[in-house]
Amino acid sequence: MKTVLVSSKGGAKADILFIGFFKGGKDLQGIKKIEPLFGKVLEAAIKKERFAGKPQEVFASFQPAYRHAAEVVVVGLGEKKDLKPALLRKIAGKIIEVAGTRKAGKIRVLADTFLGDVLEAKTAAGIFAESAMLASYRFLRYKTGKKDALPKFPETFELVFEDKNLAGELKRAVTRAEKIAKAVIYARDLNNEPANVMNPPRLVEESGKLAEEKGLRHTALDLTELTELGMNGILGVNRGSVTPPALIILEHGEEYKENGTVCLVGKGVTFDTGGISIKPSKGMEEMKFDKSGAIAVIATMGLVADLKLPLRVIGLAPCVENNVANNPQRPGDIIRMYNGKTVEVINTDAEGRLILADALAYCEKYKPDAIIDAATLTGLAHLTFGDKTCAILGTDQKLIDTIREAGEKTGERCWQLPLWDEYADAIKGNHSDINNTGDGYAGTITATMFLKEFVPAKVPWVHLDIAGTAYIGKNNHECPKGATGFGVRLFTEVLSNWSRESFSK
Ligand code: BES
Ligand code: MN
Ligand code: ZN
């Protein structure tokens, strides 16, 4: 899909014309001027209470005699003061859904009618371009046979903003939005791949290709190097797998070092069977998404390079498969981690924290100003928040607030949980320094307390538990069932505005 910006409603006819309409709107003069016949139809429909302008409500009318398109669709926007970015994303998704079911090739959106009291034109342009691409995403590479029953999404998405003076800034907003959407789609594509395809070696290959394309530095520590370094968190988890593990490292912006260094770390468990502490079979197929954090980091690195952000960013993705095929780790095993601390593996299903621990400790090498990690770490984060927000915890309140604000802006929201020292009691080791699980209570917090033991001293650090947001069980307005690409937009927003003010220490 291509977003095209135009400043006049002229030009060749589209397949559908979309017009925004606020709740209880009475003045149909504007619409009557643009599409006189449709204006009358809408007036009658409103009188007969067929349409009121409630958020996401649609009223469609088909008439080949219409000027702009044979079909005109008005979309309800609710109250003017309530039309915020989150709602506009849903509305953009609705537009794409309608267009998809009609198999429309070219749609025209009168963007000025979708602005309300709060939204700036450039914000709206960005949201339209981004959400339209994301809403029309489908993962179809394993579908054989006829695709007639599937929606067919428009090739051309024409956005009409009448103010010619805005052309420059709108164009910039759309270009940026398209780059972002492409990166999110890249993340979804990698993540929707099943574990028999997307294993650690394949992630090494894919991230290598991306690095080459975008001009990132790429390293992947292999089995031998991980062994030499003593990364027994990563090695221990992967012992039950027949494919080798890797620690993927992508580097951007060495030359911008003086502006700061941020390390992004993502959990890359390409499949989580639970190991010897095996998971119940129901829903286990979803554990192919246990690589979501790693993929969010990899995709973000590509985007950071694309956007040429003036900052040094290091992406680290420890990749393993948590399986029982080879010579797996057992409950009760005690391992010495990369930073020297010892861990008793009480539960082999608490594997994410083991691989992240080594990667977090390894960040020390880069002397970062801050570390942010993303991981599908605990089922409890999913149970607590559903798919609406991730859990955010960390050691630097300012950095947490920076990320939360970015979440509100991008729609990738974060809700904070406490990280008080008292929570460390639960993971005190018996015969080791630390246990890898607590007593079952406050599991999202105790998992984070575990990670904290491995974060280099005095480095501001924030952890995102994306277990609920990384993939969805049913289609929503801007994503079909499956991987969401969560984290790419959030990370990128944070990094795009990075300064000494983003964190406190
Ligand atoms: N990958 C899972 C967490 C998960 C569960 C993500 C459901 C998405 C949906 C993680 O490795 C795990 O198994 N966590 C355990 C921890 C427990 C053993 C302390 C969990 O949450 O049950
Ligand atoms: Mn697990
Ligand atoms: Zn896991």
mmCIF file of C-alpha atoms in Angstrom, residues 233-439:
data_model
loop_
_atom_site.group_PDB
_atom_site.id
_atom_site.type_symbol
_atom_site.label_atom_id
_atom_site.label_comp_id
_atom_site.label_asym_id
_atom_site.label_seq_id
_atom_site.Cartn_x
_atom_site.Cartn_y
_atom_site.Cartn_z
ATOM 1 C CA GLY A 233 22.593 -18.853 31.483
ATOM 2 C CA ILE A 234 22.325 -18.939 27.693
ATOM 3 C CA LEU A 235 24.124 -22.299 27.402
ATOM 4 C CA GLY A 236 22.133 -23.959 30.171
ATOM 5 C CA VAL A 237 18.769 -23.155 28.616
ATOM 6 C CA ASN A 238 19.872 -24.263 25.159
ATOM 7 C CA ARG A 239 21.274 -27.609 26.338
ATOM 8 C CA GLY A 240 18.058 -29.393 25.462
ATOM 9 C CA SER A 241 18.075 -28.143 21.887
ATOM 10 C CA VAL A 242 19.750 -29.648 18.818
ATOM 11 C CA THR A 243 20.401 -26.188 17.293
ATOM 12 C CA PRO A 244 23.174 -23.975 18.697
ATOM 13 C CA PRO A 245 22.446 -20.792 20.680
ATOM 14 C CA ALA A 246 23.699 -17.318 19.799
ATOM 15 C CA LEU A 247 24.066 -13.868 21.252
ATOM 16 C CA ILE A 248 23.290 -11.499 18.391
ATOM 17 C CA ILE A 249 24.757 -8.003 18.687
ATOM 18 C CA LEU A 250 23.846 -5.124 16.367
ATOM 19 C CA GLU A 251 25.585 -1.760 16.665
ATOM 20 C CA HIS A 252 24.563 1.630 15.343
ATOM 21 C CA GLY A 253 26.119 5.090 15.569
ATOM 22 C CA GLU A 254 29.622 4.598 16.979
ATOM 23 C CA GLU A 255 30.286 8.141 15.704
ATOM 24 C CA TYR A 256 27.506 9.563 17.916
ATOM 25 C CA LYS A 257 28.955 8.148 21.132
ATOM 26 C CA GLU A 258 29.142 11.601 22.746
ATOM 27 C CA ASN A 259 25.352 11.894 22.498
ATOM 28 C CA GLY A 260 24.982 8.770 24.605
ATOM 29 C CA THR A 261 24.823 4.990 24.378
ATOM 30 C CA VAL A 262 21.675 2.941 24.908
ATOM 31 C CA CYS A 263 21.630 -0.848 25.055
ATOM 32 C CA LEU A 264 18.451 -2.664 23.995
ATOM 33 C CA VAL A 265 18.178 -6.285 25.086
ATOM 34 C CA GLY A 266 15.497 -8.720 23.889
ATOM 35 C CA LYS A 267 14.573 -12.267 24.910
ATOM 36 C CA GLY A 268 14.979 -14.634 21.972
ATOM 37 C CA VAL A 269 13.536 -18.009 22.947
ATOM 38 C CA THR A 270 12.541 -19.353 19.539
ATOM 39 C CA PHE A 271 10.388 -21.947 21.287
ATOM 40 C CA ASP A 272 9.632 -22.446 24.946
ATOM 41 C CA THR A 273 8.521 -25.982 25.766
ATOM 42 C CA GLY A 274 9.278 -25.228 29.408
ATOM 43 C CA GLY A 275 12.155 -27.710 29.317
ATOM 44 C CA ILE A 276 12.068 -30.548 31.863
ATOM 45 C CA SER A 277 9.536 -28.445 33.823
ATOM 46 C CA ILE A 278 7.440 -28.923 30.708
ATOM 47 C CA LYS A 279 4.412 -26.771 29.920
ATOM 48 C CA PRO A 280 0.898 -28.177 29.481
ATOM 49 C CA SER A 281 0.132 -28.750 25.795
ATOM 50 C CA LYS A 282 -2.880 -26.436 25.595
ATOM 51 C CA GLY A 283 -1.825 -23.222 23.891
ATOM 52 C CA MET A 284 1.806 -24.274 23.780
ATOM 53 C CA GLU A 285 1.986 -23.355 20.095
ATOM 54 C CA GLU A 286 1.948 -19.725 21.217
ATOM 55 C CA MET A 287 5.406 -20.228 22.643
ATOM 56 C CA LYS A 288 6.843 -19.651 19.190
ATOM 57 C CA PHE A 289 6.271 -16.004 20.097
ATOM 58 C CA ASP A 290 8.745 -16.269 22.962
ATOM 59 C CA LYS A 291 11.283 -14.667 20.633
ATOM 60 C CA SER A 292 9.260 -11.417 20.453
ATOM 61 C CA GLY A 293 11.665 -9.344 22.549
ATOM 62 C CA ALA A 294 14.677 -10.287 20.435
ATOM 63 C CA ILE A 295 12.803 -9.544 17.243
ATOM 64 C CA ALA A 296 11.588 -6.185 18.543
ATOM 65 C CA VAL A 297 15.210 -5.288 19.241
ATOM 66 C CA ILE A 298 16.456 -6.478 15.832
ATOM 67 C CA ALA A 299 13.698 -4.653 13.937
ATOM 68 C CA THR A 300 14.260 -1.489 15.986
ATOM 69 C CA MET A 301 17.973 -1.544 15.137
ATOM 70 C CA GLY A 302 17.143 -1.599 11.431
ATOM 71 C CA LEU A 303 14.794 1.330 11.896
ATOM 72 C CA VAL A 304 17.247 3.306 14.021
ATOM 73 C CA ALA A 305 19.740 3.026 11.155
ATOM 74 C CA ASP A 306 17.056 3.928 8.602
ATOM 75 C CA LEU A 307 16.142 7.053 10.548
ATOM 76 C CA LYS A 308 19.847 7.845 11.087
ATOM 77 C CA LEU A 309 19.294 8.583 14.777
ATOM 78 C CA PRO A 310 22.237 10.554 16.187
ATOM 79 C CA LEU A 311 22.903 8.211 19.071
ATOM 80 C CA ARG A 312 24.910 5.058 19.742
ATOM 81 C CA VAL A 313 22.523 2.133 20.096
ATOM 82 C CA ILE A 314 23.539 -1.454 20.777
ATOM 83 C CA GLY A 315 20.980 -4.224 20.316
ATOM 84 C CA LEU A 316 21.593 -7.525 22.062
ATOM 85 C CA ALA A 317 19.467 -10.603 21.439
ATOM 86 C CA PRO A 318 20.291 -13.821 23.286
ATOM 87 C CA CYS A 319 18.730 -16.624 21.212
ATOM 88 C CA VAL A 320 18.011 -20.185 22.317
ATOM 89 C CA GLU A 321 15.403 -22.888 22.099
ATOM 90 C CA ASN A 322 14.102 -24.177 25.429
ATOM 91 C CA ASN A 323 13.579 -27.823 24.582
ATOM 92 C CA VAL A 324 14.062 -31.336 25.949
ATOM 93 C CA ALA A 325 15.603 -32.925 22.885
ATOM 94 C CA ASN A 326 19.292 -33.196 23.652
ATOM 95 C CA ASN A 327 20.751 -33.207 27.154
ATOM 96 C CA PRO A 328 18.558 -30.718 28.946
ATOM 97 C CA GLN A 329 19.171 -28.743 32.085
ATOM 98 C CA ARG A 330 17.424 -30.228 35.161
ATOM 99 C CA PRO A 331 15.583 -28.543 38.006
ATOM 100 C CA GLY A 332 18.045 -28.192 40.853
ATOM 101 C CA ASP A 333 21.043 -27.637 38.578
ATOM 102 C CA ILE A 334 23.303 -24.864 39.809
ATOM 103 C CA ILE A 335 24.959 -22.751 37.130
ATOM 104 C CA ARG A 336 27.569 -20.004 37.281
ATOM 105 C CA MET A 337 26.430 -17.056 35.226
ATOM 106 C CA TYR A 338 28.545 -14.712 33.077
ATOM 107 C CA ASN A 339 28.801 -12.153 35.900
ATOM 108 C CA GLY A 340 29.989 -14.840 38.347
ATOM 109 C CA LYS A 341 26.797 -15.177 40.408
ATOM 110 C CA THR A 342 25.418 -18.680 40.937
ATOM 111 C CA VAL A 343 21.817 -19.637 40.197
ATOM 112 C CA GLU A 344 19.826 -22.691 41.186
ATOM 113 C CA VAL A 345 17.455 -23.558 38.376
ATOM 114 C CA ILE A 346 14.348 -24.376 40.387
ATOM 115 C CA ASN A 347 12.179 -24.360 37.287
ATOM 116 C CA THR A 348 13.528 -24.811 33.762
ATOM 117 C CA ASP A 349 10.500 -22.918 32.450
ATOM 118 C CA ALA A 350 11.846 -19.721 34.015
ATOM 119 C CA GLU A 351 14.419 -19.651 31.216
ATOM 120 C CA GLY A 352 13.995 -16.128 29.841
ATOM 121 C CA ARG A 353 15.585 -14.557 32.893
ATOM 122 C CA LEU A 354 18.589 -16.880 32.579
ATOM 123 C CA ILE A 355 19.444 -15.859 29.034
ATOM 124 C CA LEU A 356 18.658 -12.184 29.655
ATOM 125 C CA ALA A 357 20.847 -12.203 32.764
ATOM 126 C CA ASP A 358 23.963 -12.977 30.720
ATOM 127 C CA ALA A 359 23.078 -10.471 28.006
ATOM 128 C CA LEU A 360 22.344 -7.725 30.572
ATOM 129 C CA ALA A 361 25.644 -8.351 32.335
ATOM 130 C CA TYR A 362 27.450 -8.275 28.986
ATOM 131 C CA CYS A 363 26.149 -4.718 28.371
ATOM 132 C CA GLU A 364 28.821 -3.485 30.790
ATOM 133 C CA LYS A 365 31.285 -3.728 27.907
ATOM 134 C CA TYR A 366 29.540 -0.851 26.113
ATOM 135 C CA LYS A 367 29.453 1.500 29.139
ATOM 136 C CA PRO A 368 25.832 2.388 28.375
ATOM 137 C CA ASP A 369 23.950 5.386 29.759
ATOM 138 C CA ALA A 370 20.874 3.197 29.981
ATOM 139 C CA ILE A 371 19.666 -0.333 29.320
ATOM 140 C CA ILE A 372 16.131 -1.228 28.249
ATOM 141 C CA ASP A 373 15.049 -4.825 27.823
ATOM 142 C CA ALA A 374 11.898 -6.398 26.421
ATOM 143 C CA ALA A 375 10.847 -9.965 27.093
ATOM 144 C CA THR A 376 7.812 -12.242 27.037
ATOM 145 C CA LEU A 377 8.891 -13.095 30.551
ATOM 146 C CA THR A 378 5.897 -14.090 32.657
ATOM 147 C CA GLY A 379 2.459 -15.506 31.984
ATOM 148 C CA LEU A 380 1.337 -13.341 34.902
ATOM 149 C CA ALA A 381 1.964 -10.144 32.936
ATOM 150 C CA HIS A 382 -0.413 -11.525 30.318
ATOM 151 C CA LEU A 383 -3.001 -12.505 32.947
ATOM 152 C CA THR A 384 -2.757 -9.141 34.703
ATOM 153 C CA PHE A 385 -2.873 -6.783 31.755
ATOM 154 C CA GLY A 386 -4.292 -8.791 28.880
ATOM 155 C CA ASP A 387 -3.042 -7.454 25.563
ATOM 156 C CA LYS A 388 -3.606 -3.760 26.350
ATOM 157 C CA THR A 389 -0.370 -2.802 28.069
ATOM 158 C CA CYS A 390 2.989 -4.246 28.935
ATOM 159 C CA ALA A 391 4.403 -4.192 32.454
ATOM 160 C CA ILE A 392 7.203 -1.716 33.078
ATOM 161 C CA LEU A 393 9.624 -1.912 36.012
ATOM 162 C CA GLY A 394 13.084 -0.567 36.600
ATOM 163 C CA THR A 395 15.669 1.251 38.632
ATOM 164 C CA ASP A 396 15.295 4.744 37.166
ATOM 165 C CA GLN A 397 11.961 6.513 37.574
ATOM 166 C CA LYS A 398 12.782 9.190 35.024
ATOM 167 C CA LEU A 399 13.550 6.593 32.367
ATOM 168 C CA ILE A 400 10.356 4.731 33.265
ATOM 169 C CA ASP A 401 8.378 7.964 32.836
ATOM 170 C CA THR A 402 10.088 8.723 29.521
ATOM 171 C CA ILE A 403 9.134 5.285 28.211
ATOM 172 C CA ARG A 404 5.584 5.511 29.545
ATOM 173 C CA GLU A 405 5.042 8.825 27.762
ATOM 174 C CA ALA A 406 6.391 7.340 24.544
ATOM 175 C CA GLY A 407 3.920 4.504 25.078
ATOM 176 C CA GLU A 408 0.970 6.879 25.262
ATOM 177 C CA LYS A 409 2.129 8.560 22.056
ATOM 178 C CA THR A 410 2.740 5.416 20.033
ATOM 179 C CA GLY A 411 -0.144 3.359 21.386
ATOM 180 C CA GLU A 412 2.315 0.813 22.842
ATOM 181 C CA ARG A 413 1.377 1.435 26.431
ATOM 182 C CA CYS A 414 3.214 0.571 29.641
ATOM 183 C CA TRP A 415 1.933 0.271 33.196
ATOM 184 C CA GLN A 416 4.332 0.338 36.120
ATOM 185 C CA LEU A 417 4.714 -2.308 38.820
ATOM 186 C CA PRO A 418 6.853 -1.761 41.956
ATOM 187 C CA LEU A 419 10.387 -3.056 42.276
ATOM 188 C CA TRP A 420 10.898 -2.797 46.023
ATOM 189 C CA ASP A 421 13.845 -4.565 47.654
ATOM 190 C CA GLU A 422 11.462 -6.673 49.752
ATOM 191 C CA TYR A 423 10.583 -8.651 46.648
ATOM 192 C CA ALA A 424 14.130 -10.051 46.531
ATOM 193 C CA ASP A 425 13.434 -12.256 49.574
ATOM 194 C CA ALA A 426 11.502 -14.696 47.417
ATOM 195 C CA ILE A 427 14.449 -15.524 45.156
ATOM 196 C CA LYS A 428 17.163 -15.922 47.806
ATOM 197 C CA GLY A 429 19.238 -19.009 46.966
ATOM 198 C CA ASN A 430 19.395 -22.185 49.010
ATOM 199 C CA HIS A 431 22.762 -23.560 47.914
ATOM 200 C CA SER A 432 23.383 -20.818 45.374
ATOM 201 C CA ASP A 433 23.280 -17.009 45.407
ATOM 202 C CA ILE A 434 19.858 -16.816 43.771
ATOM 203 C CA ASN A 435 17.009 -19.124 42.757
ATOM 204 C CA ASN A 436 15.505 -18.600 39.336
ATOM 205 C CA THR A 437 11.931 -18.612 40.657
ATOM 206 C CA GLY A 438 10.107 -17.291 43.713
ATOM 207 C CA ASP A 439 7.130 -18.693 45.585
#
